[in-house]
C-alpha cells in the first residue's frame, strides 16, 4: 500500500512538472496584424520578432529571445557598447527591463534598434502590398522590429526601424526625403527659372532646402551637385545660412564645369530639423555664350537614404535654370530695293540709362557700356549688308549710323529696337522678338534702308548750256588766232 502511494506521488509530481513545462514553453500562437501607414508606393516591410512572450494588458510577460534574432550574439553586442546600460544583463528579460527606461523615439532606442538590425535571423513575416497601407501578419505575441526591406529609388528613403509590442497595431512609417530648389536672383520670369543677361555680366543663383529629419542616423550625407554649361564660369563665392545664421561647415570642390558643396558633419544639425537652408553663389556669362542659344545651370542633392547603411546615398530630381543673351543683326539695303545690299555702313549701339546715353562696347567677349562715344564699338556692314551687335540683355536699344555707304545719305534719326521675351514655368523661352537661328543664337533682325544722293535742279538760268557754248567759242577763237599768226609770219 505504501509502495502504491509512493508511485502515485511520483506520478503526480511528474504530471505537475510536465504541466508546468508545457505552460512555460508552449508556443504562443496568437495571430496579429501590423499595419504600416504614411509611406509611398514601392516599399516592402518585414517584421522580426526580437522578444517573444505573452501580452497582458499591453505589457509583455514571460520574455525570451524571439525567433527573428540571434539572441546570444545580440546580447554580446549590447554588452560591448561603451558605457553599456546592458553590461550586467544575462537574459532577454533583463535587456527588456533596461529598455523600459528609454522613452519613445529616444536616441537610446534608436541605438538598440540599429544593433538589433545587425543580428536579424530566422523567421520573419513580410508585407505583400505594393502601396501604403502595408500589412504584415505575424504569429506570436512579442516585441517586433519592422524593417523597410524594399529597393530604395532616387528621391526616396528607407523607413526608420519600427519597434512595437504586438497586438493588432497600426504604426506610421517615418522616413523623410530632403528636397532642393534653385532660382536665378532678379530673373526675368516670375518663377525665377529663366532670364537674359549681357555677356560678361554676373548671374546670381539661390538654392533653398530645409534640414531633414535625421532620426535613426549616426551620420548623414548632404551634398549639393551643380553643373554649369560652357557659357557660365563659376565664381567660387558660395555662402550658406541655416535658419538665417551663417554656416561655414562646408567644402567646395570644383571639377571643370561642375562643383560640389559638401556639408561636413551635417548630422550635427539634426536639432534644426525643418529650418531653412539657403545657398547663394554666382557665375559669369562668358564669351562662349555668344555662340549658343542658351546657357544652363543644373542642380541636384545627394542625401543619405538609409539610417542603417551609411553607404546608401540617393539623388533628388534635377532642377535646371536658363540664361539667355541676344544679338541685333542689321540688314542694310538700298531704298526701294531690298535685294541691293549695302556695304560699309557704320553703326554704334546705345541705350538710355536714366536719360544718359550708354554706348555698347565688346572687348574680349565681354559687353560693357561706356559713356564716351569714342570708346564705343563701331560695326560696319559687309557685302551682304549685315552687321551685328552680340551678347545683349533684353531691352530697348538705339542704332546710330555714323557713316553711310558712298553715294547714300546718312540716317537723320536713330533706329529704336526692342528685344523682348516671355518664359514658360520651366524657365525656357516661350516667345521672343528675336529668333533662334541655325548658328546657335537668338538674333533680332533690323532692316534699314538708305536713300542715295540726288542731283538737285535749279531755276532762273540756262543751266550748264552756257558753259558748253562759252567753251566752244574759246576753242574757235584760239584756232582763228593761231591761223592768223602763221599767215602774218609768212608775209614777213
Short mmCIF file of C-alpha atoms in Angstrom, two decimals:
data_model
loop_
_atom_site.label_atom_id
_atom_site.label_comp_id
_atom_site.label_asym_id
_atom_site.label_seq_id
_atom_site.Cartn_x
_atom_site.Cartn_y
_atom_site.Cartn_z
CA UNK A 1 0.00 0.00 0.00
CA UNK A 2 2.82 2.36 0.94
CA UNK A 3 4.57 1.42 -2.27
CA UNK A 4 1.49 2.31 -4.31
CA UNK A 5 1.24 5.70 -2.57
CA UNK A 6 4.89 6.42 -3.36
CA UNK A 7 4.40 5.55 -7.03
CA UNK A 8 1.24 7.64 -7.20
CA UNK A 9 3.06 10.60 -5.59
CA UNK A 10 5.89 10.38 -8.10
CA UNK A 11 3.43 10.26 -10.97
CA UNK A 12 1.60 13.32 -9.65
CA UNK A 13 4.88 15.21 -9.33
CA UNK A 14 5.90 14.24 -12.87
CA UNK A 15 2.46 15.28 -14.14
CA UNK A 16 2.79 18.64 -12.41
CA UNK A 17 6.28 19.14 -13.79
CA UNK A 18 5.05 18.25 -17.28
CA UNK A 19 2.10 20.62 -16.92
CA UNK A 20 4.32 23.44 -15.78
CA UNK A 21 6.79 22.76 -18.53
CA UNK A 22 4.03 22.72 -21.09
CA UNK A 23 2.73 26.05 -19.82
CA UNK A 24 6.15 27.64 -19.74
CA UNK A 25 7.35 26.51 -23.14
CA UNK A 26 4.18 26.22 -25.16
CA UNK A 27 4.41 28.25 -28.33
CA UNK A 28 2.28 31.38 -28.33
CA UNK A 29 0.18 31.08 -31.46
CA UNK A 30 -1.81 34.29 -31.22
CA UNK A 31 -2.02 35.99 -34.62
CA UNK A 32 -1.71 39.73 -35.06
CA UNK A 33 -1.66 42.30 -37.86
CA UNK A 34 0.88 45.12 -38.10
CA UNK A 35 -0.41 47.90 -40.39
CA UNK A 36 2.09 50.46 -41.71
CA UNK A 37 0.73 53.77 -42.96
CA UNK A 38 2.08 57.12 -44.14
CA UNK A 39 4.51 55.84 -46.74
CA UNK A 40 4.94 55.92 -50.52
CA UNK A 41 4.40 53.13 -53.01
CA UNK A 42 7.20 50.77 -53.90
CA UNK A 43 8.31 49.84 -50.38
CA UNK A 44 8.17 46.45 -48.67
CA UNK A 45 8.30 45.67 -44.96
CA UNK A 46 9.48 42.72 -42.93
CA UNK A 47 8.76 42.05 -39.24
CA UNK A 48 11.28 40.24 -37.00
CA UNK A 49 10.39 39.00 -33.51
CA UNK A 50 13.00 40.39 -31.09
CA UNK A 51 11.36 39.16 -27.87
CA UNK A 52 8.67 36.54 -27.52
CA UNK A 53 6.32 36.31 -24.56
CA UNK A 54 2.71 36.83 -23.61
CA UNK A 55 0.77 40.07 -23.93
CA UNK A 56 -1.37 41.03 -20.96
CA UNK A 57 -2.91 44.49 -20.63
CA UNK A 58 -0.48 45.88 -23.23
CA UNK A 59 2.54 44.50 -21.41
CA UNK A 60 4.83 41.69 -22.48
CA UNK A 61 5.50 38.99 -19.87
CA UNK A 62 7.48 35.73 -19.86
CA UNK A 63 10.08 37.38 -22.09
CA UNK A 64 12.62 35.33 -24.05
CA UNK A 65 14.62 35.96 -27.21
CA UNK A 66 12.36 35.91 -30.25
CA UNK A 67 12.57 33.86 -33.42
CA UNK A 68 13.83 36.77 -35.55
CA UNK A 69 17.18 37.41 -33.86
CA UNK A 70 20.31 35.60 -32.79
CA UNK A 71 19.89 36.31 -29.07
CA UNK A 72 23.36 35.34 -27.89
CA UNK A 73 25.15 37.47 -30.48
CA UNK A 74 22.77 40.36 -29.91
CA UNK A 75 23.33 40.29 -26.16
CA UNK A 76 27.11 40.24 -26.67
CA UNK A 77 26.92 43.33 -28.92
CA UNK A 78 24.72 45.17 -26.44
CA UNK A 79 27.05 44.39 -23.55
CA UNK A 80 30.02 45.53 -25.65
CA UNK A 81 28.78 49.12 -26.05
CA UNK A 82 30.91 51.81 -24.44
CA UNK A 83 29.30 52.62 -21.10
CA UNK A 84 26.69 49.97 -21.91
CA UNK A 85 23.47 50.06 -19.88
CA UNK A 86 23.22 46.33 -20.68
CA UNK A 87 26.59 45.42 -19.09
CA UNK A 88 25.05 43.32 -16.30
CA UNK A 89 22.29 41.72 -18.42
CA UNK A 90 22.38 37.96 -18.88
CA UNK A 91 18.93 37.35 -20.43
CA UNK A 92 16.35 38.76 -22.80
CA UNK A 93 14.14 39.70 -19.87
CA UNK A 94 16.88 41.80 -18.29
CA UNK A 95 17.54 43.56 -21.61
CA UNK A 96 13.80 44.30 -21.82
CA UNK A 97 13.92 45.79 -18.32
CA UNK A 98 16.64 48.20 -19.48
CA UNK A 99 14.56 49.20 -22.50
CA UNK A 100 11.67 50.11 -20.19
CA UNK A 101 13.76 53.07 -19.00
CA UNK A 102 14.01 54.58 -22.50
CA UNK A 103 11.47 56.98 -23.91
CA UNK A 104 9.59 56.51 -27.15
CA UNK A 105 11.67 57.60 -30.19
CA UNK A 106 14.68 58.21 -27.93
CA UNK A 107 18.27 58.09 -29.16
CA UNK A 108 18.89 55.08 -26.88
CA UNK A 109 16.02 53.19 -28.51
CA UNK A 110 17.33 54.11 -31.97
CA UNK A 111 20.71 52.70 -30.98
CA UNK A 112 19.12 49.48 -29.72
CA UNK A 113 17.16 49.09 -32.98
CA UNK A 114 20.30 49.61 -35.05
CA UNK A 115 22.16 46.86 -33.16
CA UNK A 116 19.16 44.52 -33.43
CA UNK A 117 19.21 45.16 -37.19
CA UNK A 118 22.74 43.76 -37.30
CA UNK A 119 21.66 40.45 -35.72
CA UNK A 120 18.47 39.54 -37.57
CA UNK A 121 17.99 35.91 -38.44
CA UNK A 122 15.47 33.14 -38.50
CA UNK A 123 11.74 33.62 -39.00
CA UNK A 124 10.29 36.82 -40.45
CA UNK A 125 6.98 37.91 -41.91
CA UNK A 126 6.66 40.30 -44.87
CA UNK A 127 4.11 42.63 -46.37
CA UNK A 128 2.68 41.88 -49.79
CA UNK A 129 1.08 45.23 -50.73
CA UNK A 130 2.58 47.45 -53.43
CA UNK A 131 1.47 50.69 -51.79
CA UNK A 132 0.57 52.14 -48.41
CA UNK A 133 -1.13 50.94 -46.27
CA UNK A 134 1.09 47.89 -45.83
CA UNK A 135 0.06 44.96 -43.62
CA UNK A 136 2.14 42.20 -42.05
CA UNK A 137 0.52 39.15 -40.44
CA UNK A 138 2.58 37.68 -37.59
CA UNK A 139 2.08 34.69 -35.31
CA UNK A 140 3.02 35.01 -31.69
CA UNK A 141 2.89 37.77 -29.08
CA UNK A 142 6.10 39.67 -28.83
CA UNK A 143 8.23 42.76 -29.38
CA UNK A 144 8.83 43.17 -33.11
CA UNK A 145 11.27 45.14 -35.24
CA UNK A 146 9.77 46.22 -38.58
CA UNK A 147 12.35 46.82 -41.29
CA UNK A 148 11.99 48.50 -44.68
CA UNK A 149 13.25 45.77 -46.99
CA UNK A 150 12.25 47.40 -50.29
CA UNK A 151 14.54 48.67 -53.05
CA UNK A 152 15.11 52.37 -52.44
CA UNK A 153 15.00 54.52 -55.56
CA UNK A 154 16.26 58.07 -56.16
CA UNK A 155 14.17 60.73 -54.43
CA UNK A 156 13.15 58.18 -51.79
CA UNK A 157 14.47 56.95 -48.44
CA UNK A 158 14.23 53.86 -46.28
CA UNK A 159 11.93 53.95 -43.29
CA UNK A 160 13.40 54.09 -39.83
CA UNK A 161 13.15 50.80 -37.91
CA UNK A 162 9.90 50.41 -36.00
CA UNK A 163 9.80 48.66 -32.61
CA UNK A 164 6.42 47.63 -31.28
CA UNK A 165 4.83 45.30 -28.76
CA UNK A 166 2.37 43.48 -30.93
CA UNK A 167 -1.25 43.01 -30.53
CA UNK A 168 -3.08 44.25 -33.62
CA UNK A 169 -1.33 47.58 -34.17
CA UNK A 170 -1.11 50.44 -36.66
CA UNK A 171 2.16 52.35 -36.99
CA UNK A 172 3.26 55.26 -39.19
CA UNK A 173 6.36 54.85 -41.32
CA UNK A 174 8.94 57.52 -40.58
CA UNK A 175 11.18 58.49 -43.46
CA UNK A 176 11.99 61.85 -44.95
CA UNK A 177 13.39 62.82 -48.32
CA UNK A 178 15.01 66.26 -48.49
CA UNK A 179 14.42 68.49 -51.48
CA UNK A 180 16.25 71.36 -53.14
CA UNK A 181 15.16 74.17 -55.43
CA UNK A 182 17.06 76.73 -57.50
CA UNK A 183 16.17 80.16 -58.84
CA UNK A 184 18.00 82.99 -60.59
CA UNK A 185 18.07 86.09 -58.42
CA UNK A 186 16.33 89.02 -60.19
CA UNK A 187 15.23 86.75 -63.03
CA UNK A 188 13.08 88.00 -65.90
CA UNK A 189 10.31 85.43 -65.30
CA UNK A 190 8.12 85.11 -62.23
CA UNK A 191 9.28 81.55 -61.42
CA UNK A 192 12.94 82.56 -61.30
CA UNK A 193 13.91 79.86 -63.79
CA UNK A 194 14.75 81.96 -66.85
CA UNK A 195 16.44 85.27 -67.60
CA UNK A 196 18.52 87.22 -70.14
CA UNK A 197 21.80 89.00 -69.39
CA UNK A 198 24.62 90.83 -71.14
CA UNK A 199 27.56 88.57 -71.87
CA UNK A 200 30.22 89.39 -69.29
CA UNK A 201 27.76 90.09 -66.50
CA UNK A 202 27.43 88.13 -63.25
CA UNK A 203 24.37 85.92 -62.72
CA UNK A 204 23.34 85.22 -59.10
CA UNK A 205 21.75 81.90 -58.08
CA UNK A 206 19.86 80.91 -54.94
CA UNK A 207 19.27 77.37 -53.66
CA UNK A 208 16.73 76.61 -50.96
CA UNK A 209 16.27 73.48 -48.88
CA UNK A 210 15.50 72.52 -45.27
CA UNK A 211 17.20 70.44 -42.62
CA UNK A 212 15.63 66.95 -42.90
CA UNK A 213 14.64 64.72 -40.01
CA UNK A 214 17.65 62.52 -39.28
CA UNK A 215 16.20 60.26 -36.58
CA UNK A 216 18.00 56.93 -36.52
CA UNK A 217 21.03 58.20 -38.45
CA UNK A 218 24.50 58.28 -36.93
CA UNK A 219 25.84 60.25 -39.91
CA UNK A 220 24.15 62.00 -42.82
CA UNK A 221 25.38 62.86 -46.31
CA UNK A 222 24.17 66.19 -47.69
CA UNK A 223 25.97 67.11 -50.92
CA UNK A 224 24.86 69.72 -53.46
CA UNK A 225 25.89 68.90 -57.05
CA UNK A 226 25.90 71.76 -59.56
CA UNK A 227 26.78 71.72 -63.28
CA UNK A 228 27.19 74.81 -65.45
CA UNK A 229 27.16 74.84 -69.24
CA UNK A 230 30.26 76.15 -71.04
CA UNK A 231 28.94 79.71 -71.26
CA UNK A 232 28.90 80.13 -67.46
CA UNK A 233 32.01 80.48 -65.30
CA UNK A 234 31.62 79.62 -61.60
CA UNK A 235 32.83 82.50 -59.40
CA UNK A 236 33.56 80.27 -56.37
CA UNK A 237 31.67 82.55 -53.98
CA UNK A 238 29.40 80.12 -52.13
CA UNK A 239 27.66 81.39 -49.00
CA UNK A 240 25.32 79.35 -46.75
CA UNK A 241 22.87 80.15 -43.98
CA UNK A 242 20.83 77.79 -41.80
CA UNK A 243 17.82 79.42 -40.16
CA UNK A 244 19.26 82.80 -41.15
CA UNK A 245 22.60 82.22 -39.43
CA UNK A 246 25.84 81.97 -41.40
CA UNK A 247 27.03 78.38 -41.77
CA UNK A 248 30.66 77.64 -42.65
CA UNK A 249 30.83 73.88 -42.15
CA UNK A 250 31.05 73.03 -45.85
CA UNK A 251 33.69 72.45 -48.51
CA UNK A 252 33.53 73.29 -52.22
CA UNK A 253 35.23 71.08 -54.80
CA UNK A 254 35.31 72.06 -58.47
CA UNK A 255 35.89 69.77 -61.45
CA UNK A 256 35.64 71.56 -64.79
CA UNK A 257 32.12 72.91 -65.23
CA UNK A 258 30.82 71.03 -62.17
CA UNK A 259 31.28 71.60 -58.46
CA UNK A 260 30.00 70.10 -55.21
CA UNK A 261 29.13 71.68 -51.88
CA UNK A 262 29.61 69.09 -49.14
CA UNK A 263 28.09 69.76 -45.72
CA UNK A 264 30.52 68.30 -43.18
CA UNK A 265 29.19 66.62 -40.03
CA UNK A 266 25.69 67.51 -41.14
CA UNK A 267 24.26 65.15 -38.51
CA UNK A 268 25.08 67.91 -36.01
CA UNK A 269 22.18 69.89 -37.50
CA UNK A 270 19.53 67.30 -36.53
CA UNK A 271 18.19 69.60 -33.82
CA UNK A 272 17.47 72.19 -36.54
CA UNK A 273 15.04 69.90 -38.38
CA UNK A 274 12.77 71.90 -40.66
CA UNK A 275 14.94 75.04 -40.56
CA UNK A 276 15.68 76.78 -43.87
CA UNK A 277 18.94 76.17 -45.70
CA UNK A 278 19.83 78.95 -48.17
CA UNK A 279 22.82 78.69 -50.52
CA UNK A 280 23.92 81.54 -52.81
CA UNK A 281 26.66 81.86 -55.42
CA UNK A 282 27.22 83.45 -58.82
CA UNK A 283 28.60 82.72 -62.27
CA UNK A 284 29.79 84.97 -65.09
CA UNK A 285 28.20 84.73 -68.53
CA UNK A 286 31.33 84.28 -70.64
CA UNK A 287 32.29 84.57 -74.34
CA UNK A 288 31.12 81.01 -75.09
CA UNK A 289 27.57 82.28 -74.67
CA UNK A 290 27.99 84.39 -77.83
CA UNK A 291 27.53 81.26 -79.94
CA UNK A 292 24.77 79.39 -78.09
CA UNK A 293 21.02 79.94 -77.81
CA UNK A 294 21.01 79.45 -74.01
CA UNK A 295 23.12 78.53 -71.01
CA UNK A 296 22.00 76.09 -68.31
CA UNK A 297 22.69 75.59 -64.61
CA UNK A 298 21.54 72.27 -63.15
CA UNK A 299 21.49 71.18 -59.50
CA UNK A 300 20.56 68.07 -57.54
CA UNK A 301 21.08 66.95 -53.97
CA UNK A 302 22.73 63.73 -52.77
CA UNK A 303 21.45 62.61 -49.38
CA UNK A 304 21.60 59.64 -47.01
CA UNK A 305 18.69 57.32 -47.70
CA UNK A 306 19.03 54.53 -45.10
CA UNK A 307 19.61 55.10 -41.37
CA UNK A 308 21.33 51.74 -41.09
CA UNK A 309 23.54 51.83 -44.18
CA UNK A 310 25.88 54.82 -44.35
CA UNK A 311 26.87 53.97 -47.93
CA UNK A 312 23.28 54.29 -49.19
CA UNK A 313 23.05 57.70 -50.92
CA UNK A 314 20.29 58.76 -53.32
CA UNK A 315 19.62 61.78 -55.54
CA UNK A 316 16.80 64.30 -55.69
CA UNK A 317 15.37 65.26 -59.11
CA UNK A 318 17.47 67.70 -61.14
CA UNK A 319 16.45 71.36 -61.27
CA UNK A 320 17.62 73.46 -64.25
CA UNK A 321 17.56 77.21 -64.83
CA UNK A 322 18.28 79.03 -68.11
CA UNK A 323 20.26 82.14 -69.06
CA UNK A 324 19.93 83.78 -72.50
CA UNK A 325 21.57 86.56 -74.48
CA UNK A 326 20.56 88.11 -77.82
CA UNK A 327 22.08 89.61 -80.98
CA UNK A 328 20.91 92.56 -83.07
CA UNK A 329 21.60 91.95 -86.78
CA UNK A 330 21.43 94.93 -89.17
CA UNK A 331 20.10 94.33 -92.70
CA UNK A 332 21.25 97.32 -94.78
CA UNK A 333 19.79 97.79 -98.28
CA UNK A 334 19.08 100.43 -100.94
CA UNK A 335 15.88 102.46 -100.80
CA UNK A 336 13.08 100.59 -102.51
CA UNK A 337 15.22 97.57 -103.35
CA UNK A 338 15.77 95.08 -100.56
CA UNK A 339 17.85 92.89 -102.88
CA UNK A 340 20.53 95.57 -103.20
CA UNK A 341 22.59 95.17 -100.06
CA UNK A 342 24.85 97.99 -98.94
CA UNK A 343 28.33 97.52 -97.55
CA UNK A 344 30.44 99.92 -95.48
CA UNK A 345 27.63 101.48 -93.47
CA UNK A 346 28.90 102.04 -89.92
CA UNK A 347 26.85 101.92 -86.71
CA UNK A 348 27.10 102.30 -82.96
CA UNK A 349 24.58 100.98 -80.43
CA UNK A 350 23.47 102.75 -77.29
CA UNK A 351 20.79 102.61 -74.60
CA UNK A 352 19.37 105.25 -72.32
CA UNK A 353 20.09 104.77 -68.63
CA UNK A 354 18.23 107.36 -66.56
CA UNK A 355 18.31 109.70 -69.54
CA UNK A 356 22.03 109.27 -70.21
CA UNK A 357 23.36 107.53 -73.31
CA UNK A 358 25.45 104.44 -72.63
CA UNK A 359 27.31 103.04 -75.65
CA UNK A 360 27.92 99.38 -76.40
CA UNK A 361 31.47 98.09 -76.21
CA UNK A 362 32.53 94.48 -76.89
CA UNK A 363 36.03 93.65 -75.69
CA UNK A 364 37.45 90.13 -75.27
CA UNK A 365 33.99 88.62 -75.41
CA UNK A 366 32.62 90.88 -72.70
CA UNK A 367 29.90 93.51 -73.14
CA UNK A 368 30.30 96.79 -71.26
CA UNK A 369 28.54 100.14 -71.54
CA UNK A 370 30.60 103.32 -71.82
CA UNK A 371 29.63 106.98 -71.70
CA UNK A 372 32.07 108.24 -74.35
CA UNK A 373 31.14 107.67 -77.99
CA UNK A 374 34.85 107.48 -78.84
CA UNK A 375 35.17 104.35 -76.65
CA UNK A 376 32.22 102.56 -78.24
CA UNK A 377 32.41 99.57 -80.59
CA UNK A 378 31.60 100.52 -84.18
CA UNK A 379 30.46 97.85 -86.63
CA UNK A 380 30.41 98.03 -90.44
CA UNK A 381 28.11 96.17 -92.81
CA UNK A 382 29.65 93.57 -95.10
CA UNK A 383 28.89 92.84 -98.75
CA UNK A 384 25.62 91.25 -97.67
CA UNK A 385 24.59 94.43 -95.88
CA UNK A 386 24.92 92.68 -92.49
CA UNK A 387 26.50 93.73 -89.21
CA UNK A 388 25.67 92.68 -85.66
CA UNK A 389 25.89 93.59 -82.01
CA UNK A 390 26.27 90.47 -79.84
CA UNK A 391 25.61 89.30 -76.29
CA UNK A 392 22.75 91.59 -75.28
CA UNK A 393 20.21 91.53 -72.48
CA UNK A 394 16.58 92.11 -73.40
CA UNK A 395 15.54 95.77 -73.50
CA UNK A 396 15.32 98.85 -75.74
CA UNK A 397 18.32 99.99 -77.78
CA UNK A 398 19.12 102.56 -80.46
CA UNK A 399 21.18 102.13 -83.64
CA UNK A 400 23.14 105.25 -84.60
CA UNK A 401 24.60 105.39 -88.13
CA UNK A 402 28.00 107.09 -88.04
CA UNK A 403 28.89 106.67 -91.73
CA UNK A 404 26.73 105.99 -94.78
CA UNK A 405 27.83 103.98 -97.83
CA UNK A 406 29.31 106.04 -100.65
CA UNK A 407 26.56 107.69 -102.66
CA UNK A 408 23.96 107.33 -99.93
CA UNK A 409 22.60 109.67 -97.31
CA UNK A 410 23.34 109.32 -93.58
CA UNK A 411 20.30 108.44 -91.45
CA UNK A 412 18.89 111.58 -89.89
CA UNK A 413 17.27 109.74 -86.92
CA UNK A 414 18.45 106.80 -84.83
CA UNK A 415 16.62 103.47 -85.13
CA UNK A 416 14.87 102.18 -81.99
CA UNK A 417 14.84 98.41 -81.46
CA UNK A 418 13.33 96.45 -78.54
CA UNK A 419 14.20 92.86 -77.63
CA UNK A 420 11.50 91.17 -75.53
CA UNK A 421 10.95 87.56 -74.40
CA UNK A 422 8.40 85.61 -72.36
CA UNK A 423 9.23 82.45 -70.40
CA UNK A 424 7.41 79.25 -69.50
CA UNK A 425 7.22 77.81 -65.99
CA UNK A 426 10.34 75.76 -66.71
CA UNK A 427 12.38 78.88 -67.48
CA UNK A 428 12.70 78.31 -71.22
CA UNK A 429 11.64 80.96 -73.73
CA UNK A 430 8.06 80.65 -74.94
CA UNK A 431 8.09 83.61 -77.34
CA UNK A 432 10.64 86.21 -78.34
CA UNK A 433 11.07 89.11 -80.75
CA UNK A 434 14.44 87.56 -81.59
CA UNK A 435 14.51 84.28 -83.49
CA UNK A 436 16.58 81.20 -82.66
CA UNK A 437 18.89 80.69 -85.64
CA UNK A 438 20.89 77.86 -87.13
CA UNK A 439 24.18 79.33 -85.91
CA UNK A 440 23.09 78.80 -82.30
CA UNK A 441 21.92 82.20 -81.14
CA UNK A 442 18.78 84.28 -80.72
CA UNK A 443 19.05 87.09 -83.28
CA UNK A 444 16.76 90.06 -83.88
CA UNK A 445 16.95 91.37 -87.45
CA UNK A 446 16.63 95.10 -88.04
CA UNK A 447 16.09 96.15 -91.68
CA UNK A 448 17.48 99.63 -92.50
CA UNK A 449 17.20 101.28 -95.91
CA UNK A 450 19.45 104.04 -97.24
CA UNK A 451 18.50 106.66 -99.79
CA UNK A 452 21.02 107.56 -102.47
CA UNK A 453 22.28 111.11 -103.08
CA UNK A 454 20.43 113.20 -105.75
CA UNK A 455 21.33 115.87 -108.39
CA UNK A 456 19.35 118.94 -107.33
CA UNK A 457 17.63 121.06 -110.06
CA UNK A 458 17.96 124.89 -110.25
CA UNK A 459 15.76 127.75 -111.67
CA UNK A 460 16.36 131.27 -113.16
CA UNK A 461 19.21 130.39 -115.58
CA UNK A 462 20.09 128.36 -118.58
CA UNK A 463 21.86 125.80 -116.57
CA UNK A 464 25.08 124.31 -117.84
CA UNK A 465 24.40 125.09 -121.52
CA UNK A 466 26.12 128.47 -121.26
CA UNK A 467 29.30 126.81 -120.17
CA UNK A 468 29.29 124.49 -123.17
CA UNK A 469 28.78 127.47 -125.60
CA UNK A 470 31.48 129.55 -123.93
CA UNK A 471 33.89 126.71 -124.20
CA UNK A 472 33.17 126.22 -127.88
CA UNK A 473 33.71 129.92 -128.60
CA UNK A 474 37.04 129.91 -126.83
CA UNK A 475 38.19 126.89 -128.80
CA UNK A 476 37.20 128.51 -132.15
CA UNK A 477 38.85 131.81 -131.19
CA UNK A 478 42.07 130.08 -130.31
CA UNK A 479 42.05 128.33 -133.70
CA UNK A 480 41.48 131.56 -135.63
CA UNK A 481 44.25 133.30 -133.72
CA UNK A 482 46.67 130.52 -134.49
CA UNK A 483 45.94 130.58 -138.27
CA UNK A 484 46.24 134.40 -138.40
CA UNK A 485 49.67 134.38 -136.74
CA UNK A 486 51.00 131.80 -139.20
CA UNK A 487 49.88 133.90 -142.22
CA UNK A 488 51.45 137.03 -140.76
CA UNK A 489 54.73 135.19 -140.29
CA UNK A 490 54.72 134.05 -143.97
CA UNK A 491 54.14 137.61 -145.23
CA UNK A 492 57.15 138.84 -143.44
#
